[in-house]
mmCIF file of C-alpha atoms and ligand atoms in Angstrom:
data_model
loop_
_atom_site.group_PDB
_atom_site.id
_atom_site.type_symbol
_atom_site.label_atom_id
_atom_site.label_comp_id
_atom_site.label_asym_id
_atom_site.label_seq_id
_atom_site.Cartn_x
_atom_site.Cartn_y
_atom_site.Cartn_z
ATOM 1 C CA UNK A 1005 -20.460 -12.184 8.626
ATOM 2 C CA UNK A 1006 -19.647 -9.135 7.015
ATOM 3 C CA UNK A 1007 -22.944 -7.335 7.896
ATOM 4 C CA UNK A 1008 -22.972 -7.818 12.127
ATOM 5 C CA UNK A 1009 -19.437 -6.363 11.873
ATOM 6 C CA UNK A 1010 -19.331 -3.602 14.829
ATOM 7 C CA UNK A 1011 -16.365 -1.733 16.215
ATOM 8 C CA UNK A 1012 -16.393 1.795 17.592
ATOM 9 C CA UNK A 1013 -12.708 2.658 16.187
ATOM 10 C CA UNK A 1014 -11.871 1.933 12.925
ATOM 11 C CA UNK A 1015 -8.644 3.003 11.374
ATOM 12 C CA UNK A 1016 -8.753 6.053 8.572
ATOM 13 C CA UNK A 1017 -5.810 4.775 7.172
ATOM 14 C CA UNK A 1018 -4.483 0.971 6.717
ATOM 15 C CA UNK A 1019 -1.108 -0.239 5.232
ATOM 16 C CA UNK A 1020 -0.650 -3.240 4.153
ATOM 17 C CA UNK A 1021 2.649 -5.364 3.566
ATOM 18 C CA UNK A 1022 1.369 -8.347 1.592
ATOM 19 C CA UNK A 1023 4.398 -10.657 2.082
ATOM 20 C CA UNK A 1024 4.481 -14.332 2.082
ATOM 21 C CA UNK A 1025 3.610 -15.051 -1.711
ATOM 22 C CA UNK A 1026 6.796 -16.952 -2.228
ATOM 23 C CA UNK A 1027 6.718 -19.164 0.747
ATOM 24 C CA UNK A 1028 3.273 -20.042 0.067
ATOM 25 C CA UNK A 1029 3.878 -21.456 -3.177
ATOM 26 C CA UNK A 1030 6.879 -23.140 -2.020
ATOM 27 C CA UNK A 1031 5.056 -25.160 0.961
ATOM 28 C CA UNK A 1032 2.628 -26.475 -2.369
ATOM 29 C CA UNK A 1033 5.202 -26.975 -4.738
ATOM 30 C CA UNK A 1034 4.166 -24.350 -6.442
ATOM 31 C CA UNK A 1035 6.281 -21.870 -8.830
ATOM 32 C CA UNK A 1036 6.944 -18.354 -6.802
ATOM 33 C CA UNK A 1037 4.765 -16.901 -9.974
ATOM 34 C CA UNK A 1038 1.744 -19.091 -8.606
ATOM 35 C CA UNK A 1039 2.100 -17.163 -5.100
ATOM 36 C CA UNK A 1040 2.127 -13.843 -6.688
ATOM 37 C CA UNK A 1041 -0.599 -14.671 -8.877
ATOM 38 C CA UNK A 1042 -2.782 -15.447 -5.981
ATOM 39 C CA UNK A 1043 -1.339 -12.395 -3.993
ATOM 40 C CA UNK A 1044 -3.028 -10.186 -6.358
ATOM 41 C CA UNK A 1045 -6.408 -11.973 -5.810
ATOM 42 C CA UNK A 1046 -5.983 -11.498 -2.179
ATOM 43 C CA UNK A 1047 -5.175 -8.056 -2.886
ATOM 44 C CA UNK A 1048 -8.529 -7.387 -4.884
ATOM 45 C CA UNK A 1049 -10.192 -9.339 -1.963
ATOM 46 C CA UNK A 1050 -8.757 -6.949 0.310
ATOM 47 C CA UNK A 1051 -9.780 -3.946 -1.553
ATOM 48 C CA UNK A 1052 -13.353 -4.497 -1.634
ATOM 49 C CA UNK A 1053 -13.403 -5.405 2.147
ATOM 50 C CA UNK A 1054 -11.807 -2.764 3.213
ATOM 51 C CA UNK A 1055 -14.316 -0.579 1.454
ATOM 52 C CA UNK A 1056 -16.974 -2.447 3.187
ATOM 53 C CA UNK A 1057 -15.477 -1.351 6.082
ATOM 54 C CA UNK A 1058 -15.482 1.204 5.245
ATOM 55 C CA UNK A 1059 -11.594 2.629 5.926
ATOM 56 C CA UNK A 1060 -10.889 5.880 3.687
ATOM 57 C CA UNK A 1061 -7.298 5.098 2.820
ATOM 58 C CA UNK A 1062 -5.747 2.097 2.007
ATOM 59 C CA UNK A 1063 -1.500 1.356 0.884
ATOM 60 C CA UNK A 1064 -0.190 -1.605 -0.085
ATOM 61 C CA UNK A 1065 3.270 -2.333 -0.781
ATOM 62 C CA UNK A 1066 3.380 -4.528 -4.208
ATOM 63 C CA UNK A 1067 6.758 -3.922 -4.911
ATOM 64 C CA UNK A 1068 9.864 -1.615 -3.229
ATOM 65 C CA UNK A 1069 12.821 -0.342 -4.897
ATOM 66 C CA UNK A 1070 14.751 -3.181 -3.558
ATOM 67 C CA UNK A 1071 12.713 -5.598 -5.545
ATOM 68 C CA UNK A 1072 14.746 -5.087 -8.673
ATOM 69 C CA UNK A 1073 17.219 -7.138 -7.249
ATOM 70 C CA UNK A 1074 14.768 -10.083 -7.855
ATOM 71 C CA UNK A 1075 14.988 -12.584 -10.418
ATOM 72 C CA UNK A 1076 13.725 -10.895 -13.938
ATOM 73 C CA UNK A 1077 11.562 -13.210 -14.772
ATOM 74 C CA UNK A 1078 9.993 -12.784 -11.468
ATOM 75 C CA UNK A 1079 9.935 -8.865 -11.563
ATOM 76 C CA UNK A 1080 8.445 -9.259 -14.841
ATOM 77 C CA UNK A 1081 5.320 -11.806 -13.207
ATOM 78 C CA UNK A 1082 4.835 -8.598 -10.777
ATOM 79 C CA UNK A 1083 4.479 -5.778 -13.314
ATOM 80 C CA UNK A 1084 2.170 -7.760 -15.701
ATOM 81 C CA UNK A 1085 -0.274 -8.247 -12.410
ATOM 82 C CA UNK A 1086 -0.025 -5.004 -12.077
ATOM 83 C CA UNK A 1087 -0.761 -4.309 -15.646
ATOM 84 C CA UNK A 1088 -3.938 -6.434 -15.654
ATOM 85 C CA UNK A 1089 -5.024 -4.951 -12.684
ATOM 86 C CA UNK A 1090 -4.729 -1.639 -14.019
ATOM 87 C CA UNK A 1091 -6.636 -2.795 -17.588
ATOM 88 C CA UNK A 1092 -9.346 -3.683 -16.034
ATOM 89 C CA UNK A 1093 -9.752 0.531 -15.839
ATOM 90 C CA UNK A 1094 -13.718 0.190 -15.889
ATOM 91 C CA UNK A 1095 -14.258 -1.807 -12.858
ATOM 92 C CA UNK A 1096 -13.109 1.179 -11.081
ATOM 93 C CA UNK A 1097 -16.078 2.912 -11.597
ATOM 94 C CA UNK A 1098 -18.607 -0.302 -10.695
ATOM 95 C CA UNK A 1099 -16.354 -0.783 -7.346
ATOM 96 C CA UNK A 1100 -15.760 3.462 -6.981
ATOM 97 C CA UNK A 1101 -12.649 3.211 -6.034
ATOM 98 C CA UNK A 1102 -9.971 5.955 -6.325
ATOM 99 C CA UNK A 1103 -6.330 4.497 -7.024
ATOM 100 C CA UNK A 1104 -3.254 6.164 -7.393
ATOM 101 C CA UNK A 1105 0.383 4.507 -7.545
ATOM 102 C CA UNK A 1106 3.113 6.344 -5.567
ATOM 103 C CA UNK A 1107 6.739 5.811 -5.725
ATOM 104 C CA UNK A 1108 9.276 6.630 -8.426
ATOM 105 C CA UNK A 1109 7.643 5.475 -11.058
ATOM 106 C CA UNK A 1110 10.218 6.779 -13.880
ATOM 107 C CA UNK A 1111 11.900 3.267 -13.830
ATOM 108 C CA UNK A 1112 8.641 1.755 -15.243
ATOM 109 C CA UNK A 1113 8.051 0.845 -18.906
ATOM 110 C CA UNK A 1114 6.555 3.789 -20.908
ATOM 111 C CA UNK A 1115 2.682 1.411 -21.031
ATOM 112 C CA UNK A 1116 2.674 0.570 -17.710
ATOM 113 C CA UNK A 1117 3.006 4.519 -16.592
ATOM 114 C CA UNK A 1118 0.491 5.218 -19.260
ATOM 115 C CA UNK A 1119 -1.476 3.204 -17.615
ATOM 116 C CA UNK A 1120 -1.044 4.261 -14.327
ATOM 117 C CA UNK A 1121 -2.180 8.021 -15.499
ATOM 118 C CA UNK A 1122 -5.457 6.433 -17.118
ATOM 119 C CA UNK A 1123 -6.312 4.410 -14.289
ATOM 120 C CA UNK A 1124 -5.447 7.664 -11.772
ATOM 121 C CA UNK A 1125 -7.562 9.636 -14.339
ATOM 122 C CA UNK A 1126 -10.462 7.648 -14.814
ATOM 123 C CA UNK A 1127 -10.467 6.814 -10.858
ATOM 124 C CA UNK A 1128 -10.326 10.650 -9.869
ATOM 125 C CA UNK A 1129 -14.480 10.895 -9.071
ATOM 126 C CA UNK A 1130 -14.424 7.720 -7.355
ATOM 127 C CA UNK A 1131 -15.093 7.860 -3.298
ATOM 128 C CA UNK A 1132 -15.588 4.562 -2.361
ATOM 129 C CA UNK A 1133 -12.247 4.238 -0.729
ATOM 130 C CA UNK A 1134 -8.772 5.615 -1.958
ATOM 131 C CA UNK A 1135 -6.019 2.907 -2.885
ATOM 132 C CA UNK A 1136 -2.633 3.839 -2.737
ATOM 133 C CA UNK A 1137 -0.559 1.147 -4.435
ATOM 134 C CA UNK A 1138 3.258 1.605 -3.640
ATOM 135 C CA UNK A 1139 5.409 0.830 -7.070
ATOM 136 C CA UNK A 1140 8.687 0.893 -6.787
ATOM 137 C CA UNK A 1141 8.490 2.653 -3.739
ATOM 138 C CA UNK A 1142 11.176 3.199 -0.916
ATOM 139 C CA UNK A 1143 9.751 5.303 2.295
ATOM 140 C CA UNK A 1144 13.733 6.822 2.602
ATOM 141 C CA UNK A 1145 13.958 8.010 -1.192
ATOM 142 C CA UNK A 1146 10.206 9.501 -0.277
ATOM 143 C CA UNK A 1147 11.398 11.381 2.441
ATOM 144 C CA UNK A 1148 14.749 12.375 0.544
ATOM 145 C CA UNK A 1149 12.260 13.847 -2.656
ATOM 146 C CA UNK A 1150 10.556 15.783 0.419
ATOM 147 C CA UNK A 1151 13.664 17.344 1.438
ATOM 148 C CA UNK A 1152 14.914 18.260 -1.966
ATOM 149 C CA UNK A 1153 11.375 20.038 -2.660
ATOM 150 C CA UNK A 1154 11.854 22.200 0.208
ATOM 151 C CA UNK A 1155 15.751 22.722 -0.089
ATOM 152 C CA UNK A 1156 14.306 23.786 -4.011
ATOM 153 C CA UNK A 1157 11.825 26.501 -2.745
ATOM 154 C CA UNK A 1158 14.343 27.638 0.029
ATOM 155 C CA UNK A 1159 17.158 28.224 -2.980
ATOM 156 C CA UNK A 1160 14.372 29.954 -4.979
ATOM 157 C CA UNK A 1161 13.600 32.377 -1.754
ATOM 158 C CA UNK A 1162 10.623 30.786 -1.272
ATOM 159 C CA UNK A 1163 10.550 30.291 2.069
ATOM 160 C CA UNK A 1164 13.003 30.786 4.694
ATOM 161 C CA UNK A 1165 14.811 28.161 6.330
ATOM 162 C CA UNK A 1166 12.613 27.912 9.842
ATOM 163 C CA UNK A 1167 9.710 27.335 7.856
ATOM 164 C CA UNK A 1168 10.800 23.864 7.063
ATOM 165 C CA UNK A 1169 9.229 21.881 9.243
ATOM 166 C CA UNK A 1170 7.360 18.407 9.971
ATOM 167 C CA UNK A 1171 4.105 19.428 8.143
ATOM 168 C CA UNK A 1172 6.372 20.913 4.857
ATOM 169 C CA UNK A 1173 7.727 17.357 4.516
ATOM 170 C CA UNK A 1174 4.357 15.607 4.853
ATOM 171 C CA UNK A 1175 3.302 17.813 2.177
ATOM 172 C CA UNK A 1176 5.991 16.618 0.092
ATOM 173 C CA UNK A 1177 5.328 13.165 0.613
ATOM 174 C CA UNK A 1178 3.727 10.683 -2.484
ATOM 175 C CA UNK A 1179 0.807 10.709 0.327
ATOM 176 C CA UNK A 1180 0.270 14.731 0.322
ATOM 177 C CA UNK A 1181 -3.161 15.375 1.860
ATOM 178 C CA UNK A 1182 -4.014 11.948 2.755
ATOM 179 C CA UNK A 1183 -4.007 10.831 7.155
ATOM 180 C CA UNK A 1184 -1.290 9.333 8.573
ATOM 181 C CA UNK A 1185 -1.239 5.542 8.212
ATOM 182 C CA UNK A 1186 -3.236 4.247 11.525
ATOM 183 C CA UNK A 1187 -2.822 0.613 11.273
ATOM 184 C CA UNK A 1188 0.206 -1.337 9.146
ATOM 185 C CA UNK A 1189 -0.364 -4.968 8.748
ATOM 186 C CA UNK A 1190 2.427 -7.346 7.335
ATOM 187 C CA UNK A 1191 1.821 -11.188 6.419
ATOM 188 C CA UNK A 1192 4.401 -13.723 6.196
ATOM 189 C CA UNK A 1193 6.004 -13.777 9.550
ATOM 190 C CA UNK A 1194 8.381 -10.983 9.747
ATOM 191 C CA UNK A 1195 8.389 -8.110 12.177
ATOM 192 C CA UNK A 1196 9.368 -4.989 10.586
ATOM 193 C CA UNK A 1197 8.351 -2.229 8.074
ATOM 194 C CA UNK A 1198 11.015 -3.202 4.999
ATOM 195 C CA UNK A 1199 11.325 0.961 4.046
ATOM 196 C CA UNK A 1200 7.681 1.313 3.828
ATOM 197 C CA UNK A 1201 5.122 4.340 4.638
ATOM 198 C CA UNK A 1202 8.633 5.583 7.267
ATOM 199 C CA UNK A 1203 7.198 8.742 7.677
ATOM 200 C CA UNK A 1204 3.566 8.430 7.595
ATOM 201 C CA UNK A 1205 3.570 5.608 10.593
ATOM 202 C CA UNK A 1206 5.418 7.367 13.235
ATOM 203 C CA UNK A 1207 2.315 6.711 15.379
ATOM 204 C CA UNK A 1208 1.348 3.805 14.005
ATOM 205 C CA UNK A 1209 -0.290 0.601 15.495
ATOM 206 C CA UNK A 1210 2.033 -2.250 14.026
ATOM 207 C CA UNK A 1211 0.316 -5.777 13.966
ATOM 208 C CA UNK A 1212 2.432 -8.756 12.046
ATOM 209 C CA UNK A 1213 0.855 -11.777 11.298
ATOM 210 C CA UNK A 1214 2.404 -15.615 10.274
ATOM 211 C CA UNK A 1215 -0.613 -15.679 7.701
ATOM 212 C CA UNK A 1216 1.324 -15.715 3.992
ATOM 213 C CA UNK A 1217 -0.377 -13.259 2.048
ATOM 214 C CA UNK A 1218 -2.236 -15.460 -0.508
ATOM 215 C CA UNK A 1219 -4.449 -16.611 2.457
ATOM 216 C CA UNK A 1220 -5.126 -13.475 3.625
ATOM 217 C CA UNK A 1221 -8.992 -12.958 3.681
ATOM 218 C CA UNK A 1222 -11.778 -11.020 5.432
ATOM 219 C CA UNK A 1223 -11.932 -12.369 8.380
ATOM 220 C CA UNK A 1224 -8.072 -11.914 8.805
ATOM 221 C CA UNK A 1225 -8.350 -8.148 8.203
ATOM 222 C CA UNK A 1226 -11.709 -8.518 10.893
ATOM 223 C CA UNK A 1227 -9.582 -9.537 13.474
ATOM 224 C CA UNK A 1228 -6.529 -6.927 12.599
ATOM 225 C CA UNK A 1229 -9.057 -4.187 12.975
ATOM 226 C CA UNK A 1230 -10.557 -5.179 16.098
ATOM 227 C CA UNK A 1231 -6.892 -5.697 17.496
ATOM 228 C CA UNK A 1232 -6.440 -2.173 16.317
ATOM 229 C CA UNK A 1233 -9.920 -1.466 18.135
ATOM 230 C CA UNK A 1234 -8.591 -2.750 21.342
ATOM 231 C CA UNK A 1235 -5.012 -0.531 21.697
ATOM 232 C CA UNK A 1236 -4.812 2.570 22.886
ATOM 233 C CA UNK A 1237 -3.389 5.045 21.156
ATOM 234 C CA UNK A 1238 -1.765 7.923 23.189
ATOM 235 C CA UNK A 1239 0.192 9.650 20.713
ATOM 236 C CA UNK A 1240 2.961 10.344 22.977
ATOM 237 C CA UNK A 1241 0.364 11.956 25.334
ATOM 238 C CA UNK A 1242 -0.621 9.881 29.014
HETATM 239 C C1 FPP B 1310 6.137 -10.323 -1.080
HETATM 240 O O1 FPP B 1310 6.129 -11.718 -1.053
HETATM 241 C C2 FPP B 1310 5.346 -9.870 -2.195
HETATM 242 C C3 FPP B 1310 5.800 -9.089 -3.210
HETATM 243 C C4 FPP B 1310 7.182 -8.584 -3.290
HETATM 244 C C5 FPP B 1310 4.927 -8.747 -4.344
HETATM 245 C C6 FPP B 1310 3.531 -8.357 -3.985
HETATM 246 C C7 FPP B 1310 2.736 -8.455 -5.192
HETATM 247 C C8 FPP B 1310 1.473 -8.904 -5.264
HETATM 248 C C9 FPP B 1310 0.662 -9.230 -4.081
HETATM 249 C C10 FPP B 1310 0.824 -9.098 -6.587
HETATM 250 C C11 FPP B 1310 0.652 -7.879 -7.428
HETATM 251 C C12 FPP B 1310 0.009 -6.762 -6.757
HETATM 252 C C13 FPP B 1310 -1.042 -6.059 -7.212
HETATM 253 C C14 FPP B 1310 -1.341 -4.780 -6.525
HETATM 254 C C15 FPP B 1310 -1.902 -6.481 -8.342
HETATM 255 P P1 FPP B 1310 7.476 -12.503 -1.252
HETATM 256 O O2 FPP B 1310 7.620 -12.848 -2.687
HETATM 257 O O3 FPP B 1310 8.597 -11.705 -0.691
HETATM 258 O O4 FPP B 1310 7.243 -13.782 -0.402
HETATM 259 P P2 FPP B 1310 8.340 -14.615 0.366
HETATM 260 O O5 FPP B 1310 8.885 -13.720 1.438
HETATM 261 O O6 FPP B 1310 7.577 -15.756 0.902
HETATM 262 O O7 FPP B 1310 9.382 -15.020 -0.651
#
C-alpha cells in the first residue's frame, strides 16, 4: 500500500485537528481517557506516515487554550500523553524527526516545559519531517503576540510604522520560517477551524471528515492528500 502511493502534488504543509477522541470512547462505553489514549497512538501513526510521504511540515492541535475549561482530571490525561510522548526523547533520533511545541506554553508545569526544551533540543538535527505540536495554543492570541512584537520594535524606533506589514506578522508567528499550512484536516464531524493555524491557512484547502480521530489511519490521510491532489488552488489568481 504505502509503497505504489503516487500523486504529483503533495502538500508542504498539513494541519491536523485530531477531534473525535471523546465520542469515540463514548459509542464503546469507554471512559473519555480511553479515547485520548488512543488519539495519541493515532497521532504517532500519523507522524510516521506523513514522513513517508514525505510532507515537510506537519501541526497538530492536541490541546487549545480553551481546553482548560475541561474537566481536570481530563486536562491532566492530556498533558501526561504529552509527557510520555515527549520521554520517549530518543526515538526522535531513530524516526529523525524535528518537533517543536508552539503556543503559550508559560501555563505548563515547570517538567513538562523542561521537557519540551529537551525534546526541541535533542530534535534540532533531525530532517525527517518537522512536527509542530500546538499546546495550549490559540491562533488569535498568536496573532495578538505578532502584533505586540512589532508595536515593541516600532516604540523602540525600530522600524517605522509602514513597514508593518503581512510578512512582519508571519515572522512573528510560533510558525516563523516554516510554509503556510496547505492542507488542514479535522476528524470528528465538525466543519470549522476552532482558533487554529488563523493566520497561516488563509489559502488553505479545508477537508473535514466524520472519521473520530482514534480511527484515523493511513489510508485516511491517503485519501485527504489525493483530495488535496485533485483541487485547484488559485490563490486568489484565475
Ligand atoms: C479532541 O477530541 C481532542 C483533544 C482536545 C485532545 C487531543 C489529544 C490527543 C490526540 C492525545 C495527546 C496528543 C499527543 C500529541 C500525544 P475531543 O475530546 O474534543 O472529542 P469529542 O469532540 O468527541 O468530545
Amino acid at each position: 500500500m504505502a509503497k505504489s502511493f503516487e500523486i504529483d502534488k503533495l502538500p508542504r504543509h498539513v494541519g491536523i485537528i485530531m477531534d473525535g477522541n471523546g465520542r469515540w470512547a463514548a459509542h464503546r462505553g469507554l471512559p473519555r481517557s480511553y479515547g485520548h489514549k488512543m488519539g495519541a497512538d493515532a497521532f504517532g501513526r500519523c507522524v510516521r506516515h506523513a514522513k513517508l510521504r514525505g510532507i515537510g511540515y506537519l501541526t497538530v492541535y492536541a490541546f487549545s487554550t480553551e481546553n482548560w475549561n475541561r474537566p481536570s482530571e481530563e486536562v491532566r490525561g492530556i498533558m501526561d500523553l504529552l509527557r510520555s510522548y515527549l520521554k520517549n526523547a530518543d526515538n526522535y533520533k531513530k524516526e529523525n524527526v524535528r518537533t517543536r511545541v508552539i503556543g503559550d506554553l508559560s501555563q505548563l508545569d515547570e517538567d513538562l516545559r523542561q521537557m519540551i526544551v529537551r525534546v526541541e533540543e535533542n530534535s534540532v538535527a533531525n530532517d525527517g519531517i518537522n512536527l509542530n505540536i500546538a499546546l495550549n495554543y490559540g491562533g488569535r492570541d498568536e496573532i495578538a503576540k505578532a502584533a505586540r512584537e512589532a508595536a515593541k520594535r516600532l516604540m523602540a524606533g525600530e522600524i517605522a510604522l509602514q513597514q508593518i506589514d503581512a510578512a512582519m506578522i508571519t515572522g512573528g508567528l510560533y510558525t516563523a520560517g516554516q510554509p503556510d499550512v496547505d492542507l488542514i484536516i479535522r476528524t470528528g464531524g465538525e466543519s470549522r477551524l476552532s482558533n487554529f493555524l488563523l493566520w497561516q491557512s488563509a489559502y488553505a484547502e479545508l477537508i473535514f471528515t466524520g472519521t473520530h480521530w482514534p480511527d484515523f489511519n493511513g489510508e485516511h490521510f491517503d485519501r485527504a492528500l489525493k483530495e488535496y491532489a485533485a483541487r485547484q488552488r488559485r490563490m486568489g489568481g484565475v
